[in-house]
CSV table of C-alpha atoms and ligand atoms in Angstrom, one decimal:
chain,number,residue,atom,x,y,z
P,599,UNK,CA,-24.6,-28.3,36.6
P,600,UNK,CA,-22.7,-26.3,34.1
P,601,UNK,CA,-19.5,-28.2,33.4
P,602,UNK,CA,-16.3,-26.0,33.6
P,603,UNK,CA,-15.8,-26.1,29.9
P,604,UNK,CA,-19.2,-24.3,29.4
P,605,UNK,CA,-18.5,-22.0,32.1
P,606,UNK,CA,-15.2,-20.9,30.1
P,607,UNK,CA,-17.6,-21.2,27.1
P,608,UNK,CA,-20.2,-18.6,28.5
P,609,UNK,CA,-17.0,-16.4,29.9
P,610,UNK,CA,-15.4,-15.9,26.7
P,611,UNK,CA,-18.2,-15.0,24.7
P,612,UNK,CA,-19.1,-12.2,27.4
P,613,UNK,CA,-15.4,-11.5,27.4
P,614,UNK,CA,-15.6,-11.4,23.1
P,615,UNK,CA,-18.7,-8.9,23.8
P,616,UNK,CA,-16.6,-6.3,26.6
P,617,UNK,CA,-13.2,-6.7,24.6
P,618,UNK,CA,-15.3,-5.8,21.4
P,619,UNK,CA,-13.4,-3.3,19.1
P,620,UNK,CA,-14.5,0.0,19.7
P,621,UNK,CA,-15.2,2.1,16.7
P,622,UNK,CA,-12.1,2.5,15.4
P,623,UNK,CA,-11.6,-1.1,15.0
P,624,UNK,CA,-14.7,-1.2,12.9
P,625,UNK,CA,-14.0,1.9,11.2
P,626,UNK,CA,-10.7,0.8,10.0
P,627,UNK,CA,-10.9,-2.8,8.3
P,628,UNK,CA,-7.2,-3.5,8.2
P,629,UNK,CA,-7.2,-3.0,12.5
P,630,UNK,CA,-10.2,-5.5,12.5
P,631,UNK,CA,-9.3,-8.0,15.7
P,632,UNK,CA,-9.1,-12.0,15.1
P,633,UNK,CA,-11.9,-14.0,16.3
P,634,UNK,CA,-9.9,-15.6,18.5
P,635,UNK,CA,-10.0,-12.7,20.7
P,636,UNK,CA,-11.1,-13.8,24.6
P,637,UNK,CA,-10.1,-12.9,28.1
P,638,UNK,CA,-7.4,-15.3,28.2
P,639,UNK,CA,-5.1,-13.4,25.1
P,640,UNK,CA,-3.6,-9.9,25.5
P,641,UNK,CA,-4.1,-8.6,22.0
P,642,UNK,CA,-1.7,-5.6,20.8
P,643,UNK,CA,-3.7,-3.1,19.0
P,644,UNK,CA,-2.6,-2.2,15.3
P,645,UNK,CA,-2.5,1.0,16.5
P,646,UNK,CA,0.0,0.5,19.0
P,647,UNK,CA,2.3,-1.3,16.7
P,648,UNK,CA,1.8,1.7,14.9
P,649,UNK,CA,2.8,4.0,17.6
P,650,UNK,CA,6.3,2.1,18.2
P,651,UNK,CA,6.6,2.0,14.7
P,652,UNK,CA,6.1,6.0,14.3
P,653,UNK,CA,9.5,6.1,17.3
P,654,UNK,CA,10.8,4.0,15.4
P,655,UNK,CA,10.8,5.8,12.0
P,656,UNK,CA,12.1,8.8,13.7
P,657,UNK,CA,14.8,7.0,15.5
P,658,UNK,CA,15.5,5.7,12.0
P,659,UNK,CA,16.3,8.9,10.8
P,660,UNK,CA,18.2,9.9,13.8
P,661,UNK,CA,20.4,7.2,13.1
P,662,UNK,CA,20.9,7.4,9.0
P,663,UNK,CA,22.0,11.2,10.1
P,664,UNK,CA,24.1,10.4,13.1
P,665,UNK,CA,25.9,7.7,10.5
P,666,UNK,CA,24.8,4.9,13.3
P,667,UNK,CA,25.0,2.0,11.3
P,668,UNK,CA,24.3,-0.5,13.9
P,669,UNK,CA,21.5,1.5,14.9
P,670,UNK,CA,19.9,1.8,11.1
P,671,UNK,CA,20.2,-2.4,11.4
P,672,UNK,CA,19.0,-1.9,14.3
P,673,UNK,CA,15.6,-0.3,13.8
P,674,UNK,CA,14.5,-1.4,10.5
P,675,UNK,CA,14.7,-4.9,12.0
P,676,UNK,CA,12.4,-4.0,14.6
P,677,UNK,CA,10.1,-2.4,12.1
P,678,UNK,CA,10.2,-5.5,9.8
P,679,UNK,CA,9.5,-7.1,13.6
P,680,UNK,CA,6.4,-5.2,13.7
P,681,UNK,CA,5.3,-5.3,10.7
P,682,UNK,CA,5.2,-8.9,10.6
P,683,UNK,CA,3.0,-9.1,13.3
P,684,UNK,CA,0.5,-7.0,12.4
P,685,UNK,CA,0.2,-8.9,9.1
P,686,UNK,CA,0.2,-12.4,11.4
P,687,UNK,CA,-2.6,-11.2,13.5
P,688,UNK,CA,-4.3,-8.9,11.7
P,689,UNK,CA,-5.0,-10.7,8.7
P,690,UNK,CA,-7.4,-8.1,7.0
P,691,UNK,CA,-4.6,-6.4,5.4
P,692,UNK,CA,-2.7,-7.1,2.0
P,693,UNK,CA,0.3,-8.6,2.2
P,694,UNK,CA,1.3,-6.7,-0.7
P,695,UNK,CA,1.6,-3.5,1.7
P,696,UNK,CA,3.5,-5.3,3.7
P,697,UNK,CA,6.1,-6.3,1.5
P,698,UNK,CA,6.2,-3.0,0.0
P,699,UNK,CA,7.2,-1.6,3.4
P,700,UNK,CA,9.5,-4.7,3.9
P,701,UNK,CA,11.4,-4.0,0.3
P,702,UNK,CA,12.8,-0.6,1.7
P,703,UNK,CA,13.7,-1.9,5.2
P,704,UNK,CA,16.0,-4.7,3.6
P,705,UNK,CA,17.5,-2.2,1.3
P,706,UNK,CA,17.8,-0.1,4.6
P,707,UNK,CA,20.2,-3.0,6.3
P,708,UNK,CA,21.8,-3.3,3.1
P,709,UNK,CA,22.6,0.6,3.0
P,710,UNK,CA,23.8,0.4,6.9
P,711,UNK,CA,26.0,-3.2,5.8
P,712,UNK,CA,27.5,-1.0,2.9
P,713,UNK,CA,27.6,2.1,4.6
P,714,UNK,CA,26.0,4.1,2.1
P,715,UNK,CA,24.5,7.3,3.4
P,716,UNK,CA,23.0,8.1,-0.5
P,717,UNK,CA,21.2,4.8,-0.7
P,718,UNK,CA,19.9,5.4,2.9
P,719,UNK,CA,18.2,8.4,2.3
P,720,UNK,CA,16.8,7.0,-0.6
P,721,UNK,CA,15.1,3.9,1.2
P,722,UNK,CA,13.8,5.9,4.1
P,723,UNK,CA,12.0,8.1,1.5
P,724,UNK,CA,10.7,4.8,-0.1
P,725,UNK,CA,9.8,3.3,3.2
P,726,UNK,CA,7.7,6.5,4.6
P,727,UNK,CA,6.2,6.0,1.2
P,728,UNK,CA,5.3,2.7,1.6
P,729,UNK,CA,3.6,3.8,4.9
P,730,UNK,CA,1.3,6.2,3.5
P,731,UNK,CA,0.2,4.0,0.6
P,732,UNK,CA,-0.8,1.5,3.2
P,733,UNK,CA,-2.8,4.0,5.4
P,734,UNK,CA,-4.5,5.5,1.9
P,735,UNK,CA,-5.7,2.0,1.2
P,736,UNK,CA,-6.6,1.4,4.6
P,737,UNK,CA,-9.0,4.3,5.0
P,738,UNK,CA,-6.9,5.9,7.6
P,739,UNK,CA,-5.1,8.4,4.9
P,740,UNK,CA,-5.4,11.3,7.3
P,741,UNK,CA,-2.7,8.9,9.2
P,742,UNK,CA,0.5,11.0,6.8
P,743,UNK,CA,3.9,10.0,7.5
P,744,UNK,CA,6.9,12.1,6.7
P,745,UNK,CA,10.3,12.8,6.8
P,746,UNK,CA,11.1,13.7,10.8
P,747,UNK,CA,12.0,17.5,11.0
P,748,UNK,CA,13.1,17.1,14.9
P,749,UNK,CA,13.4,14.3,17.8
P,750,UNK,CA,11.7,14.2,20.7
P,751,UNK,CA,14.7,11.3,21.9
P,752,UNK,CA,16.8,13.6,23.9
P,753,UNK,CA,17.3,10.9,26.4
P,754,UNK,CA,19.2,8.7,24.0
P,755,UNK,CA,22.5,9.5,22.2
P,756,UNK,CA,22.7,9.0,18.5
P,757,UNK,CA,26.6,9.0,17.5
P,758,UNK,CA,28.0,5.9,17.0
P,759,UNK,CA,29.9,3.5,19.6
P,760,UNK,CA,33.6,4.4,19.8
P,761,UNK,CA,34.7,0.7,18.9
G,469,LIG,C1,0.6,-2.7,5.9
G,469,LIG,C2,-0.1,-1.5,6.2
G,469,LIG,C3,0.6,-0.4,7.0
G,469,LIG,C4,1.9,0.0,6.9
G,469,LIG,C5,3.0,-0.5,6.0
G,469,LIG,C6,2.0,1.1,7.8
G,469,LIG,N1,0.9,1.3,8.5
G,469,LIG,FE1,0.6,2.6,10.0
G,469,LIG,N2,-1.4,2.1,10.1
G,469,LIG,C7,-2.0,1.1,9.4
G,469,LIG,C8,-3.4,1.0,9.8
G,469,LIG,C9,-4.4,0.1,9.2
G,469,LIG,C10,-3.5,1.9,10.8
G,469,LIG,C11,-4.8,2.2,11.6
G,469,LIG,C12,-4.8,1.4,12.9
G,469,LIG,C13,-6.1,1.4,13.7
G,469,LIG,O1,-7.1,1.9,13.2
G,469,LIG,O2,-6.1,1.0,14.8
G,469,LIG,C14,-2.3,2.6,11.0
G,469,LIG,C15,-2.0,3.6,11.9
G,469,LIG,C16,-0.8,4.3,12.1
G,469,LIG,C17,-0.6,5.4,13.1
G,469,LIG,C18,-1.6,5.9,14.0
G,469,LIG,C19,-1.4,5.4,15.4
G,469,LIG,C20,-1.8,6.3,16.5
G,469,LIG,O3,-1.9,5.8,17.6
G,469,LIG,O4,-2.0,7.5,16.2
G,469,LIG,C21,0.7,5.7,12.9
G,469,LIG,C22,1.4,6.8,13.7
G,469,LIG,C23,1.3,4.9,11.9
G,469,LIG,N3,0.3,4.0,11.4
G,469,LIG,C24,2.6,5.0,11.6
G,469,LIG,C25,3.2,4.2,10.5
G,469,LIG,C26,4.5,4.4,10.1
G,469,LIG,C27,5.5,5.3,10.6
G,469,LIG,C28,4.7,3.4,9.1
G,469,LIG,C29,5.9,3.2,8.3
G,469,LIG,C30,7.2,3.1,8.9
G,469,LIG,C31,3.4,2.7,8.9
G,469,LIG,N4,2.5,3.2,9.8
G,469,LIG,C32,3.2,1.7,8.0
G,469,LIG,C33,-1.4,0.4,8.4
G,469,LIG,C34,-0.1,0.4,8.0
């Protein structure tokens, strides 16, 4: 009789074979899934910390206009949040895309901390920058990021708390 551990065994590699990337995630070598991969891990896909990180750029912006510092902190945190998990678990991609997205988000909390609406337009140019280069080398180029020119967040109010 099988013992429960092979049972698991057998399970996981069927589950490794059904959870197999489609072909996106072996298109796109940076979104390539750890091995580790079974039935008994909830994987986020790259391309959903993508997604929030696409709100999050334009809710960037939003703030930096509205003058929202807390809210600039705010969501460049997140996005540093996000970023560092997708280089933790997808490990196919340079780190040195990563830190070149995470140099602009710092100097993003520094422009919130100092109030600096000059040197925050400046970062979020840099950081949408940093975006693209990342998507170039990571074959998904036709992924281009730019500055918002509207926001869909009607449902959440941008000016900044009356302290
Ligand atoms: C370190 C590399 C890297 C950085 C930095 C990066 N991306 Fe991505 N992005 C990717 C990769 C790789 C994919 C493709 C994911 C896939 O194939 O599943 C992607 C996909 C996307 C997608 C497509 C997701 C979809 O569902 O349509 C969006 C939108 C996106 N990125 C937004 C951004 C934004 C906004 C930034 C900057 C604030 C950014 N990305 C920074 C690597 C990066």
């Amino acid at each position: 009789m099988k013992s429960l551990i092979m049972k698991r065994v057998a399970l996981a590699a069927l589950a490794m074979v059904a959870l197999a990337p489609g072909a996106l995630g072996d298109d796109v070598p940076f979104a390539r899934p750890p091995l580790e991969k079974s039935l008994d891990t909830y994987l986020i896909s790259l391309g959903d910390i993508m997604s929030a990180a696409q709100l999050r750029h334009i809710k960037l912006w939003q703030a930096i206009k509205a003058k929202n510092w807390g809210l600039v902190n705010f969501e460049a945190t997140l996005l540093e949040d996000g970023f560092a998990a997708a280089a933790m678990l997808y490990r196919n991609i340079p780190i040195e895309f990563v830190t070149e997205a995470a140099k602009p988000l710092e100097a993003l909390k520094d422009g919130a901390a100092a109030k600096d609406p000059v040197k925050l337009a400046k970062s979020f140019t840099e950081l949408t920058a940093a975006c693209n280069a990342c998507h170039e080398a990571g074959e998904v180029g036709f992924v281009k990021i730019q500055t918002p020119t509207s926001s869909p967040f009607t449902n959440q109010n941008f000016a900044p708390e009356r302290k």
